[in-house]
Coordinates of C-alpha atoms in Angstrom, one line a residue:
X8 CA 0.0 0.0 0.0
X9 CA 3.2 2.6 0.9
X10 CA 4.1 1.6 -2.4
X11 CA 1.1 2.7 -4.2
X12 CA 0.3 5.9 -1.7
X13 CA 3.9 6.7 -2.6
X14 CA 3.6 6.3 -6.4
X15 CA 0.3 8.8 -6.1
X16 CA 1.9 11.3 -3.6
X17 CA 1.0 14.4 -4.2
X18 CA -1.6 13.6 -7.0
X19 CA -5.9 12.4 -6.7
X20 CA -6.7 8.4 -7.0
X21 CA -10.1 8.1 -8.5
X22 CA -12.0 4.3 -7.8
X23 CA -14.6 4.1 -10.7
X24 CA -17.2 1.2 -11.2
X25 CA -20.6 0.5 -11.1
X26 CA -22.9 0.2 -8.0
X27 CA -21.6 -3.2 -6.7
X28 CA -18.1 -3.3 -7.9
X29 CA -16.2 -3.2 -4.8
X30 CA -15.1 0.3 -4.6
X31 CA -16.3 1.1 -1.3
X32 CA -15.0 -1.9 -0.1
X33 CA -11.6 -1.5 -1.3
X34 CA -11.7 1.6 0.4
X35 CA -12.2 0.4 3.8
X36 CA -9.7 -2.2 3.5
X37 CA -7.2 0.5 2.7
X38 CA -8.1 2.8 5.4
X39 CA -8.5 0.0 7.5
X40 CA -12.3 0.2 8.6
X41 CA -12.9 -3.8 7.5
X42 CA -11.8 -7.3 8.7
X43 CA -9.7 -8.7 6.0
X44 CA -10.9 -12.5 7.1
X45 CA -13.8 -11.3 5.8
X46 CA -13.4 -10.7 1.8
X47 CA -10.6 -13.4 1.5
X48 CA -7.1 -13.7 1.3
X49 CA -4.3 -10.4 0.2
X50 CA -2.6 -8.2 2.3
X51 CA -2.1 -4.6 2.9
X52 CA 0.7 -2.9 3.9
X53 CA 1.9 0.7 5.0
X54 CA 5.6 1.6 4.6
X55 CA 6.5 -2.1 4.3
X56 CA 4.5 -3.0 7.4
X57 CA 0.9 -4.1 8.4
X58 CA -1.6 -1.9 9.7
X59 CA -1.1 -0.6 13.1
X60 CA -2.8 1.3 15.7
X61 CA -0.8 4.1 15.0
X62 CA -2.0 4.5 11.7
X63 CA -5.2 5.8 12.8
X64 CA -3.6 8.7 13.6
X65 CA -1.9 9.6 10.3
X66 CA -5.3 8.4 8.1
X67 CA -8.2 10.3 7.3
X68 CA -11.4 8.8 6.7
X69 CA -14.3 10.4 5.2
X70 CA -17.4 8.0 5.0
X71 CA -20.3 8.7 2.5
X72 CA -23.0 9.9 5.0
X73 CA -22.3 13.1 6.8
X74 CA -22.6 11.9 10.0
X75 CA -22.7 15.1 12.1
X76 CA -23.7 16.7 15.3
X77 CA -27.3 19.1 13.7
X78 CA -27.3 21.7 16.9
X79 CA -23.6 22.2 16.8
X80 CA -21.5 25.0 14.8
X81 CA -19.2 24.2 12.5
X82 CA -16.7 26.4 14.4
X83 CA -17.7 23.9 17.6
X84 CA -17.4 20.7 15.8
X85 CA -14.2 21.4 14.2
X86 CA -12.9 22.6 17.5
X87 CA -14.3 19.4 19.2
X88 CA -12.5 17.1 16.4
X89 CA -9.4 19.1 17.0
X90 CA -9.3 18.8 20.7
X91 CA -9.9 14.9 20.4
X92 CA -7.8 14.2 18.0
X93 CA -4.6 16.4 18.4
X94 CA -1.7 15.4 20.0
X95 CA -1.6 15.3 23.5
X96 CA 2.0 17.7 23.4
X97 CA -0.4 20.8 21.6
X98 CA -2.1 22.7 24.1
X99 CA -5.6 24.3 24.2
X100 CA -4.9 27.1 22.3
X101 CA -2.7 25.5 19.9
X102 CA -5.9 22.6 18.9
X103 CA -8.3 25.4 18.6
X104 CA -6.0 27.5 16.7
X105 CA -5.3 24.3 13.9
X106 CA -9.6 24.1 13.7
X107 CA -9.5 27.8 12.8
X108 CA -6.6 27.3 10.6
X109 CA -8.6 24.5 8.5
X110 CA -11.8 26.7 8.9
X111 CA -10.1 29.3 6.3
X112 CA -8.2 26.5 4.2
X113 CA -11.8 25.3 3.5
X114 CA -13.8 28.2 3.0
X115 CA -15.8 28.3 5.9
X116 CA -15.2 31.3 7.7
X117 CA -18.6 32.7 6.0
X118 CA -21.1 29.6 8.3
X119 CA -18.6 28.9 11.0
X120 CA -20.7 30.0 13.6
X121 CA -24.0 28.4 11.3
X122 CA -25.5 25.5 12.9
X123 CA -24.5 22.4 10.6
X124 CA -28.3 21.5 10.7
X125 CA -30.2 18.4 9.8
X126 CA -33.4 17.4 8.9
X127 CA -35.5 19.1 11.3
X128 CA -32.4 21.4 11.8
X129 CA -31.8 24.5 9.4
X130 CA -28.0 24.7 8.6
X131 CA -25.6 25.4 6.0
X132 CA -25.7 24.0 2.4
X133 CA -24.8 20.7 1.5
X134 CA -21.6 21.1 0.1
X135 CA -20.4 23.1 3.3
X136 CA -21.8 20.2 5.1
X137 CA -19.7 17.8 3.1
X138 CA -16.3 20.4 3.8
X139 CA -16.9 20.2 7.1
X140 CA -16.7 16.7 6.8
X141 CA -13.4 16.7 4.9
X142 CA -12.1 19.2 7.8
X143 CA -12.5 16.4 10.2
X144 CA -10.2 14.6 8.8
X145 CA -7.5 16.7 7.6
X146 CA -7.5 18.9 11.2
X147 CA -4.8 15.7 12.2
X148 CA -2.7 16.6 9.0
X149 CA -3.4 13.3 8.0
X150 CA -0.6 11.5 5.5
X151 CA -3.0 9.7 3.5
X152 CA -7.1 11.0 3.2
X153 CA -9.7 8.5 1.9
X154 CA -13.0 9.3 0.7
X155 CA -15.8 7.8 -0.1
X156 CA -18.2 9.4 -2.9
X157 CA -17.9 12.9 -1.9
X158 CA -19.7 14.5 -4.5
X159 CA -23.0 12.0 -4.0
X160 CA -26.0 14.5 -3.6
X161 CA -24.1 17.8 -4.7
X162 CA -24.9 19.8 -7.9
X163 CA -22.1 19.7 -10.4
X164 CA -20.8 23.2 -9.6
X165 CA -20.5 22.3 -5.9
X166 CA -19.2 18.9 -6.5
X167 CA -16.5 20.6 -9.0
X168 CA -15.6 22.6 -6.0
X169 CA -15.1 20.0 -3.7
X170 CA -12.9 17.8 -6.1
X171 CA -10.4 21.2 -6.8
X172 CA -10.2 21.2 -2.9
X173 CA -9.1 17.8 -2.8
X174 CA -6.5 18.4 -5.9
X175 CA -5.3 21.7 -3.7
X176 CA -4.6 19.2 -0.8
X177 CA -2.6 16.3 -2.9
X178 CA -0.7 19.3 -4.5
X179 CA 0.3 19.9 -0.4
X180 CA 1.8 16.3 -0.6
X181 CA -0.9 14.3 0.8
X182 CA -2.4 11.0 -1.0
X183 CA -5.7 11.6 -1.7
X184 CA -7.8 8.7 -2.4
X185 CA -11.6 8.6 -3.6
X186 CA -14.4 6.5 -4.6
X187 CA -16.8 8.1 -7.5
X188 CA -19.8 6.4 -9.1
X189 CA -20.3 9.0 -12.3
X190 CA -18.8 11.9 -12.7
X191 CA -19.1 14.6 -15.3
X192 CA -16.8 15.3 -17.6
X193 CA -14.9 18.1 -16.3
X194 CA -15.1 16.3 -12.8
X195 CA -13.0 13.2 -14.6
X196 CA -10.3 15.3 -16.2
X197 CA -10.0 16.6 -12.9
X198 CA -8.4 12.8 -10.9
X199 CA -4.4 12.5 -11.2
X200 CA -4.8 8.3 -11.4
X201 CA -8.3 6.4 -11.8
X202 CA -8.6 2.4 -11.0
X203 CA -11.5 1.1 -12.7
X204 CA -13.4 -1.8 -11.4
X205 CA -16.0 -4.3 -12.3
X206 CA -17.5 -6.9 -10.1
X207 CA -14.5 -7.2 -7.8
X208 CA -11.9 -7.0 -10.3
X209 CA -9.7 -4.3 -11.8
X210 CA -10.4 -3.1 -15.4
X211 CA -7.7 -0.2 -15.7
X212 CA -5.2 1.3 -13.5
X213 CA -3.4 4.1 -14.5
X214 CA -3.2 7.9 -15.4
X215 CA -7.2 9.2 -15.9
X216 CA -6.3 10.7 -19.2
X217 CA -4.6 7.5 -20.6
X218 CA -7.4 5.5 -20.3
X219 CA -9.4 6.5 -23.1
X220 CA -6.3 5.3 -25.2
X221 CA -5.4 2.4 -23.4
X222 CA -9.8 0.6 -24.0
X223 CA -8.9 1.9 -27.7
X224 CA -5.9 0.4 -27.9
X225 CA -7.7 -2.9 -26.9
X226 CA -10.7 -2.5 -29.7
X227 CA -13.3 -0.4 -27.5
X228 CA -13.5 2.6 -29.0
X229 CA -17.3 4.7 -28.1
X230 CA -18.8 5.5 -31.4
X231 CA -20.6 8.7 -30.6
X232 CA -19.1 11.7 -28.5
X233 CA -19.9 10.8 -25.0
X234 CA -18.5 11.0 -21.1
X235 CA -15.5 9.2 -20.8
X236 CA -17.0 8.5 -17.3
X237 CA -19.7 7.3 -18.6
X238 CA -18.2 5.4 -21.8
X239 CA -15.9 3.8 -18.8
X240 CA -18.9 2.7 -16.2
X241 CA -21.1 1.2 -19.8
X242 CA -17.7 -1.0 -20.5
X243 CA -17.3 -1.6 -16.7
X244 CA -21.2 -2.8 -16.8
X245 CA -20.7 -4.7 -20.1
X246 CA -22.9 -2.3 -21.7
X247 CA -21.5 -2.0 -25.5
X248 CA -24.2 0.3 -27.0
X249 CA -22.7 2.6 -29.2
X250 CA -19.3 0.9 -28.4
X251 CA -17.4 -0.7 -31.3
X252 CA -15.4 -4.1 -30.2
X253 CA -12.8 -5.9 -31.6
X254 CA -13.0 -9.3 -33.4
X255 CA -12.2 -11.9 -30.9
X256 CA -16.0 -10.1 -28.8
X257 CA -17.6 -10.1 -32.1
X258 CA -17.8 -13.9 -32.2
X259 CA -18.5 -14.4 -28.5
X260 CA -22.3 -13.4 -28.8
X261 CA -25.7 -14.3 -26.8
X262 CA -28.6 -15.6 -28.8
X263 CA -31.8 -13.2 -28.4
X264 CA -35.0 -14.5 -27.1
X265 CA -37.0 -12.9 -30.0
X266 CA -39.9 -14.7 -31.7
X267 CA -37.9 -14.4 -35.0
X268 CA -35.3 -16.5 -33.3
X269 CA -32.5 -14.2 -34.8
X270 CA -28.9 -13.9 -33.3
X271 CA -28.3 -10.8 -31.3
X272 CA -25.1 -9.9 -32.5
X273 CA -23.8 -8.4 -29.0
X274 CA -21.4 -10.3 -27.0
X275 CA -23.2 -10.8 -23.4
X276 CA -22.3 -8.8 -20.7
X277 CA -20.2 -11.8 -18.7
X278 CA -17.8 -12.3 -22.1
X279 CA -17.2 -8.4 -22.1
X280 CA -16.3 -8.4 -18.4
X281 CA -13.9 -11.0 -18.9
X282 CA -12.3 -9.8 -21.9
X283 CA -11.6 -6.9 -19.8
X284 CA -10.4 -8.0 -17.2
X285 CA -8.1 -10.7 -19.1
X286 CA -7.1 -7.9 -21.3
X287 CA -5.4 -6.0 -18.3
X288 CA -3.8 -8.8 -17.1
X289 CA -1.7 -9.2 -19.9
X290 CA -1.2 -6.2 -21.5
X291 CA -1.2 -3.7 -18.6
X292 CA -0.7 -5.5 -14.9
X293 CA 2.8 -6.7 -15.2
X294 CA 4.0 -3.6 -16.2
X295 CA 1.9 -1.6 -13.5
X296 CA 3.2 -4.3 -10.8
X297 CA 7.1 -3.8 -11.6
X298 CA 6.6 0.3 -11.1
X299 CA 4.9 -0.4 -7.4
X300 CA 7.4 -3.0 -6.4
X301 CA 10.5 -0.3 -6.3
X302 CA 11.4 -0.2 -2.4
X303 CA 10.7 3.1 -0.7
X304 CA 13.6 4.1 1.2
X305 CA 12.0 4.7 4.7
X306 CA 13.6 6.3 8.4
X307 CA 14.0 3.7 11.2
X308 CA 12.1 5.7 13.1
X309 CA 9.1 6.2 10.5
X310 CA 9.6 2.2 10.7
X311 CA 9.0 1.8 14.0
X312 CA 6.3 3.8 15.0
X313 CA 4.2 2.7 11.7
X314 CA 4.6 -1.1 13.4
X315 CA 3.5 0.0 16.7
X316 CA 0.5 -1.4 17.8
X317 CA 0.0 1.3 21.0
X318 CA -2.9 4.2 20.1
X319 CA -1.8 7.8 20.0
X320 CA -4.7 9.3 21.8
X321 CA -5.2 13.0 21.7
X322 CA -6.3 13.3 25.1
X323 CA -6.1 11.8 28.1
X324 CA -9.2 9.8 29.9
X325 CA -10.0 12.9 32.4
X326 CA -9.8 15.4 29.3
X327 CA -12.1 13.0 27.1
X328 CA -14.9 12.8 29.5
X329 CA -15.2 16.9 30.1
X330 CA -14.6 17.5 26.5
X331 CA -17.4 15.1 25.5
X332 CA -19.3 16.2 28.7
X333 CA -19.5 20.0 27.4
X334 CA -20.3 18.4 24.1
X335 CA -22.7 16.1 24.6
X336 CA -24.4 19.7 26.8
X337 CA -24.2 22.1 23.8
X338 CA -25.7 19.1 21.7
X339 CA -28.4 18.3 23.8
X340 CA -29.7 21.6 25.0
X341 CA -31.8 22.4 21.9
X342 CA -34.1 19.4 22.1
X343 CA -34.2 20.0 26.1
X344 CA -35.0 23.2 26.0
X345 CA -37.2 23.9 23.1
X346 CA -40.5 25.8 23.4
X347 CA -42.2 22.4 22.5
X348 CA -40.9 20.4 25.4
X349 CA -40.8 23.6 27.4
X350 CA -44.7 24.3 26.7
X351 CA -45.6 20.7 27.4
X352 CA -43.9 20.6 31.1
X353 CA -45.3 24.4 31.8
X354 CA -48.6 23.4 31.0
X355 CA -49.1 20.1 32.5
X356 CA -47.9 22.2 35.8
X357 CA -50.6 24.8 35.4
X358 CA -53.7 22.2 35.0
X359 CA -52.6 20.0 37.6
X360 CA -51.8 23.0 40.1
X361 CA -55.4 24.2 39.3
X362 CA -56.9 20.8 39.3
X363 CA -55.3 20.8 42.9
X364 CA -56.3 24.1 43.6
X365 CA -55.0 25.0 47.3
X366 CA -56.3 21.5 48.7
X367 CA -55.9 21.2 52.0
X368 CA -53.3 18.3 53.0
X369 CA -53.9 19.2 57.3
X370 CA -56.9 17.4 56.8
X371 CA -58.1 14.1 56.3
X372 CA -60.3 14.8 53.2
X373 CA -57.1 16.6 51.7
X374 CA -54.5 14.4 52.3
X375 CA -57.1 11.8 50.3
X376 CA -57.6 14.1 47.4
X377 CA -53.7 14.6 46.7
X378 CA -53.3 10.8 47.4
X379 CA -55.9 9.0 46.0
X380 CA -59.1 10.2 44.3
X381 CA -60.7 6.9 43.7
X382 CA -61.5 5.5 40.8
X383 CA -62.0 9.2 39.1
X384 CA -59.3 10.2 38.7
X385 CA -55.2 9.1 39.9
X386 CA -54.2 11.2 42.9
X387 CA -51.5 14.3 42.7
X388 CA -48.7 12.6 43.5
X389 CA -49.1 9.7 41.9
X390 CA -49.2 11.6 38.6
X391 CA -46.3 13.7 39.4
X392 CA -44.3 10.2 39.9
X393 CA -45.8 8.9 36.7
X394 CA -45.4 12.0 34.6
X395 CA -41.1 12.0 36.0
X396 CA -41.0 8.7 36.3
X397 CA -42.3 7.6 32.8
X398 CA -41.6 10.8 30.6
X399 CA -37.8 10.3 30.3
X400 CA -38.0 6.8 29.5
X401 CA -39.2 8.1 26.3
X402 CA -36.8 10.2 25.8
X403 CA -33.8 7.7 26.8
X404 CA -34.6 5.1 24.2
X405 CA -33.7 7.7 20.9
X406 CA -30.2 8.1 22.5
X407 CA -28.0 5.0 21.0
X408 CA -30.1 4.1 18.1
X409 CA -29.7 7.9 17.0
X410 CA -25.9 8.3 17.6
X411 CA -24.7 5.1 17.1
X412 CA -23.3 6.4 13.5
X413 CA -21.9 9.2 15.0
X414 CA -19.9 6.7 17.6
X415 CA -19.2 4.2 15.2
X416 CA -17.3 6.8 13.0
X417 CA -15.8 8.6 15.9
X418 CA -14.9 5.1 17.6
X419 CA -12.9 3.7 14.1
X420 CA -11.4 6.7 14.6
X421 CA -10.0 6.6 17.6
X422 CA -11.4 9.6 19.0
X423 CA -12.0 8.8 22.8
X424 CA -12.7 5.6 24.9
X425 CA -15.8 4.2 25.3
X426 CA -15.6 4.1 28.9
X427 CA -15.1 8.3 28.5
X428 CA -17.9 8.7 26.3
X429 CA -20.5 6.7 28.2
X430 CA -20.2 8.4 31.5
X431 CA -19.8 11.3 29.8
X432 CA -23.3 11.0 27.8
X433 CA -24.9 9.6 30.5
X434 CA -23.8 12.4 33.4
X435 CA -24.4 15.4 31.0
X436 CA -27.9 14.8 31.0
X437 CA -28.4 15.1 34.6
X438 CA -28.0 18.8 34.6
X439 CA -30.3 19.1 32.0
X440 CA -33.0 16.5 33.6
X441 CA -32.7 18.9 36.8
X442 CA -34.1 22.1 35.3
X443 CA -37.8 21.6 33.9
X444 CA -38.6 18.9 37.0
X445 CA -37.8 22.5 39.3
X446 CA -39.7 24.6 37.3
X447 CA -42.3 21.7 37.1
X448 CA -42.6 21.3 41.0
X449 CA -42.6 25.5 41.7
X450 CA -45.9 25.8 39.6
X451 CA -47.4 22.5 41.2
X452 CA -46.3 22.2 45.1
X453 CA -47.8 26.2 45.2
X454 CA -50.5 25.9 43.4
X455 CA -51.7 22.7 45.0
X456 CA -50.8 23.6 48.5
X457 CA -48.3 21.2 49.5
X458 CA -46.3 21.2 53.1
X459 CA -44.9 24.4 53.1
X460 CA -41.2 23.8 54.4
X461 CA -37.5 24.3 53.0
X462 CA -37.4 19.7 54.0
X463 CA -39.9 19.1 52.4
X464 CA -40.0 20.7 49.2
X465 CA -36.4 19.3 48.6
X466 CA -37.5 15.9 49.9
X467 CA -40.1 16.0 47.0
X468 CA -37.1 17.7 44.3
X469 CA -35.2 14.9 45.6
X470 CA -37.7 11.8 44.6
X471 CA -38.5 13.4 41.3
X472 CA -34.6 13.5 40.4
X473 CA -34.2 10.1 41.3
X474 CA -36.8 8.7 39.4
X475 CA -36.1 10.7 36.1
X476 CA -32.6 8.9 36.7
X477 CA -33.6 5.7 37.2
X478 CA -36.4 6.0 34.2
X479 CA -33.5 7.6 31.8
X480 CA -31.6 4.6 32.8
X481 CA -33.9 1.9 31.6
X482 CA -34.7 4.0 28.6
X483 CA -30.9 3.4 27.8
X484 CA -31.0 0.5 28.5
X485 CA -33.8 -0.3 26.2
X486 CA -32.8 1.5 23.5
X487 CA -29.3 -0.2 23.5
X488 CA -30.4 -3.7 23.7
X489 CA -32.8 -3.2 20.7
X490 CA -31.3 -0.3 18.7
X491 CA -34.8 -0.3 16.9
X492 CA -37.1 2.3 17.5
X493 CA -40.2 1.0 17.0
X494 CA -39.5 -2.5 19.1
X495 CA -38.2 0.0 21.2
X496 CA -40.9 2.0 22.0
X497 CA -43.3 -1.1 22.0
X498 CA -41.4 -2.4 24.7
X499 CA -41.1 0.5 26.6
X500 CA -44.6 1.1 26.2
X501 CA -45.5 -2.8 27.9
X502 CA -43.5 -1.7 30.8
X503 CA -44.1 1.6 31.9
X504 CA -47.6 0.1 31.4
X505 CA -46.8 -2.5 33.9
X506 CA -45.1 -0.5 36.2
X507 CA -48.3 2.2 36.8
X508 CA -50.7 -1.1 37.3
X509 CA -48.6 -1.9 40.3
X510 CA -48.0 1.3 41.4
X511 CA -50.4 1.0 44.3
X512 CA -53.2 3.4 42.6
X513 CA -55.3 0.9 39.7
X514 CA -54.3 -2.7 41.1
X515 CA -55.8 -2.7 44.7
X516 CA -55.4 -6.3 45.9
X517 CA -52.5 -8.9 44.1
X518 CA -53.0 -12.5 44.1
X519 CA -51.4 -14.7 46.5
X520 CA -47.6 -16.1 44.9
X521 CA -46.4 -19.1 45.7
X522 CA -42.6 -20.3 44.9
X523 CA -43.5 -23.7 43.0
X524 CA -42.3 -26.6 44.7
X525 CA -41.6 -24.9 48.2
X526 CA -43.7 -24.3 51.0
X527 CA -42.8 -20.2 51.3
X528 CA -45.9 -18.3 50.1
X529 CA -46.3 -14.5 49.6
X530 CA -49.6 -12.8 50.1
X531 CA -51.1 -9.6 50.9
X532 CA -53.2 -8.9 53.9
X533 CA -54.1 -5.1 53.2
X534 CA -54.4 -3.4 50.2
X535 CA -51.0 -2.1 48.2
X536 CA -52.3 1.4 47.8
X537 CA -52.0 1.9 52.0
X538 CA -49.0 -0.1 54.2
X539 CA -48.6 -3.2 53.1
X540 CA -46.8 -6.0 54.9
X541 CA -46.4 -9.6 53.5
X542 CA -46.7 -12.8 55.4
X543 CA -44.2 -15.3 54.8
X544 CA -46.0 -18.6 56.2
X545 CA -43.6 -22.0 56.1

């Protein structure tokens, strides 16, 4: 692979197929983002060596999707990548300093303070979207940056663009590497080097403006003015319309199906594939092979770090968690605080507080009314526990399903450790979870009349807290072990459902439960909804 990535130094590597034709996968074997065990035999090496740990450090990746953060700016997630990713021996000022720096080499000082947006989100455009993937990346200086389709969904003025910033950055001397399904014209002339595959194997590797000449050479020759991106992908697919072919595909042809029962004097799309493929074998491979095979004379010390197998994190596990900790806050706050959620808790306060209009809890009559209104109605508590205990469960179960992308990408990266970004996700909520329940209990415990002391009002803040953490905790939990929303929600759904039938408030009386096969019996000689005690009879 050094060989190669030395060979293209400095210039843009185009992979060109059809859908299907390996290129993405290629691509994550190089960068290293697949098992090898699981496509077969090969190997891949960096510098003369296999992949390493370290490499991770000195690879960019950028994946097809633009997996990002909606709430945050792109100033805030570049400065975020940059404080993850850096070295440890930059300081503070020197990471957020290199995210500025790539901020101008991109040409995104206009948005940088622009939300990047999604698709409830509005943010910036789509090809500012896609540099801010590409920045990423290349804030670690990366030697060698991979990319897969990153023109897919741009116009072609954009997507011109974004390939000139890519041949900008190989002219810095970095290897630039990309997968591209069908490109215009302009867009073609624009790659250093283009391997063209087809179903798994190579078709043409070489420089992008040779390859017209190098299929003519072999007897494909397009017989109207066309694409050569295109005219490449129809020979790739075995399409040969408007394709002349020489004489040894001319009498390798499929019979048609008509009712005429005449030949169909194209050769199928299996015989063109393999002429293709066993035209570059002979003619082109050897010759291709001899040029990659000349030794790269390498520094011991570039040797031996590229064979480590320690990771080079940017941070260390204290400066992980608070950097994803202020993070995962800045991320979150939007959907926590928006005038939706905001309304919804405000206003279930109100009706409840005037529902519960200054009843009277000295008295027996009152102390009922908050409790337990009989079969009316579910007492005030009870629905304050309910509405805290049950709300954030909800909530919890979009969290993993909804960023597992975003931690899968950051993870092959090598951002942070899971063990930092878990307690990190989960604690930043808890500020968060703290403020509406506050707001929540000074409309209600007024308005209703509650025990006026300092005790008990935090005795009440208190209860509520812990049961939003226990409910965001089996939310989690739930969403994690079924990363499928709808199953996900059903579930959730069956057990919050469970868990307010024996609450004490609709289930008055449960049945007797015996241990099968022993003599220990439980049953319940009072009601659950007052002080319950249980009998244990042997």
């Amino acid at each position: 692979m050094e060989s190669v990535a030395q060979w293209i130094r400095g210039e843009v590597l185009a992979l060109m197929g059809p859908s299907g034709s390996g290129k993405t996968t290629l691509l994550n074997l190089l960068g290293g983002r697949l098992n090898r065990p699981n496509v077969g035999g090969g190997s891949i090496t960096y510098n003369d060596g296999p992949y390493s740990k370290f490499l991770k450090s000195r690879i960019g990746f950028v994946t097809q999707d633009d997996i990002l953060f909606p709430h945050l700016t792109v100033k805030g997630t570049l400065t975020y990548a940059a404080l993850l990713r850096l070295p440890k021996t930059l300081t503070k000022e020197q990471k957020q300093k290199r995210a500025i720096d790539v901020i101008y080499e991109l040409g995104l000082e206009r948005c940088q303070d622009n939300m990047i947006g999604g698709p409830f989100v509005r943010g910036v455009s789509g090809g500012e979207r896609k540099r801010v993937c590409i920045g990423n990346e290349i804030i670690i200086n990366p030697s060698i940056l991979f990319l897969d389709e990153p023109t897919s969904g741009l116009d072609s003025t954009t997507a011109l663009k974004t390939v000139q910033l890519l041949q900008d950055m190989a002219v810095g001397g970095k290897t630039v590497v990309t997968t591209i399904h069908q490109p215009s014209s302009r867009l073609f002339h624009k790659f250093d080097k283009l391997i063209l595959l087809g179903k798994g194997s190579l078709l043409y590797f070489g420089k992008s403006s040779e390859a017209m000449l190098y299929f003519s050479s072999i007897g494909c020759n397009p017989l109207i003015a066309m694409n050569p991106a295109e005219f490449l992908l129809d020979l790739a697919n075995g399409n040969i319309n408007d394709v002349s072919v020489p004489s040894e595909l001319e009498d390798k042809v499929q019979i048609g199906n008509s009712d005429a029962g005449k030949r169909n004097r194209k050769p199928s799309p299996a015989a063109v594939h393999e002429y293709l493929v066993e035209a570059y074998e002979t003619r082109v491979a050897d010759k291709e092979k001899k040029k990659l095979m000349v030794p790269t004379p390498l520094d011991e010390e570039v040797k031996a770090k590229v064979s480590s197998q320690k990771r080079q994190w940017g941070a260390s596990w204290w400066q992980q968690y608070t950097i994803l900790f202020c993070r995962g806050i800045k991320e979150r706050r939007h959907d926590y605080f928006s005038w939706l959620r905001i309304t919804q808790v405000l206003s279930t306060a109100i009706i409840l507080g005037l529902l519960w209009w200054k009843s009277d809890s000295n008295s027996l009559k009152g102390l009922q009314d908050q409790v337990n209104n009989g079969l009316v109605k579910a007492g005030l508590l009870f629905f304050i526990a309910v509405f805290w205990g049950f709300f954030p469960v909800f909530t919890a179960i979009f969290t993993f399903p909804q960023e597992k992308a975003m931690l899968s990408k950051e993870r092959a990266a090598d951002m942070y450790r899971l063990s930092a970004y878990f307690l990190a996700r989960t604690t930043s909520d808890l500020p968060l979870d703290l403020i509406l329940p506050v707001l929540f209990l000074l409309v209600v415990y007024f308005m209703a009349g509650l025990r006026m002391s300092v005790a008990s009002f935090f005795l009440t803040m208190l209860t509520v807290f812990l049961s939003i953490i226990a409910a965001q905790g089996l939310g989690l939990a739930i969403g994690a072990t079924l990363m499928d929303l709808k199953r996900a929600t059903t579930l959730a759904s069956v057990t919050v459902m469970t868990f307010m039938l024996a609450g004490g408030y609709f289930v008055k009386k449960s049945p007797d439960i015996c241990i099968p096969g022993s003599a220990i019996c439980l049953s319940t000689t009072t009601p659950i909804s007052s002080s319950s005690r249980f009998n244990i009879n042997t």
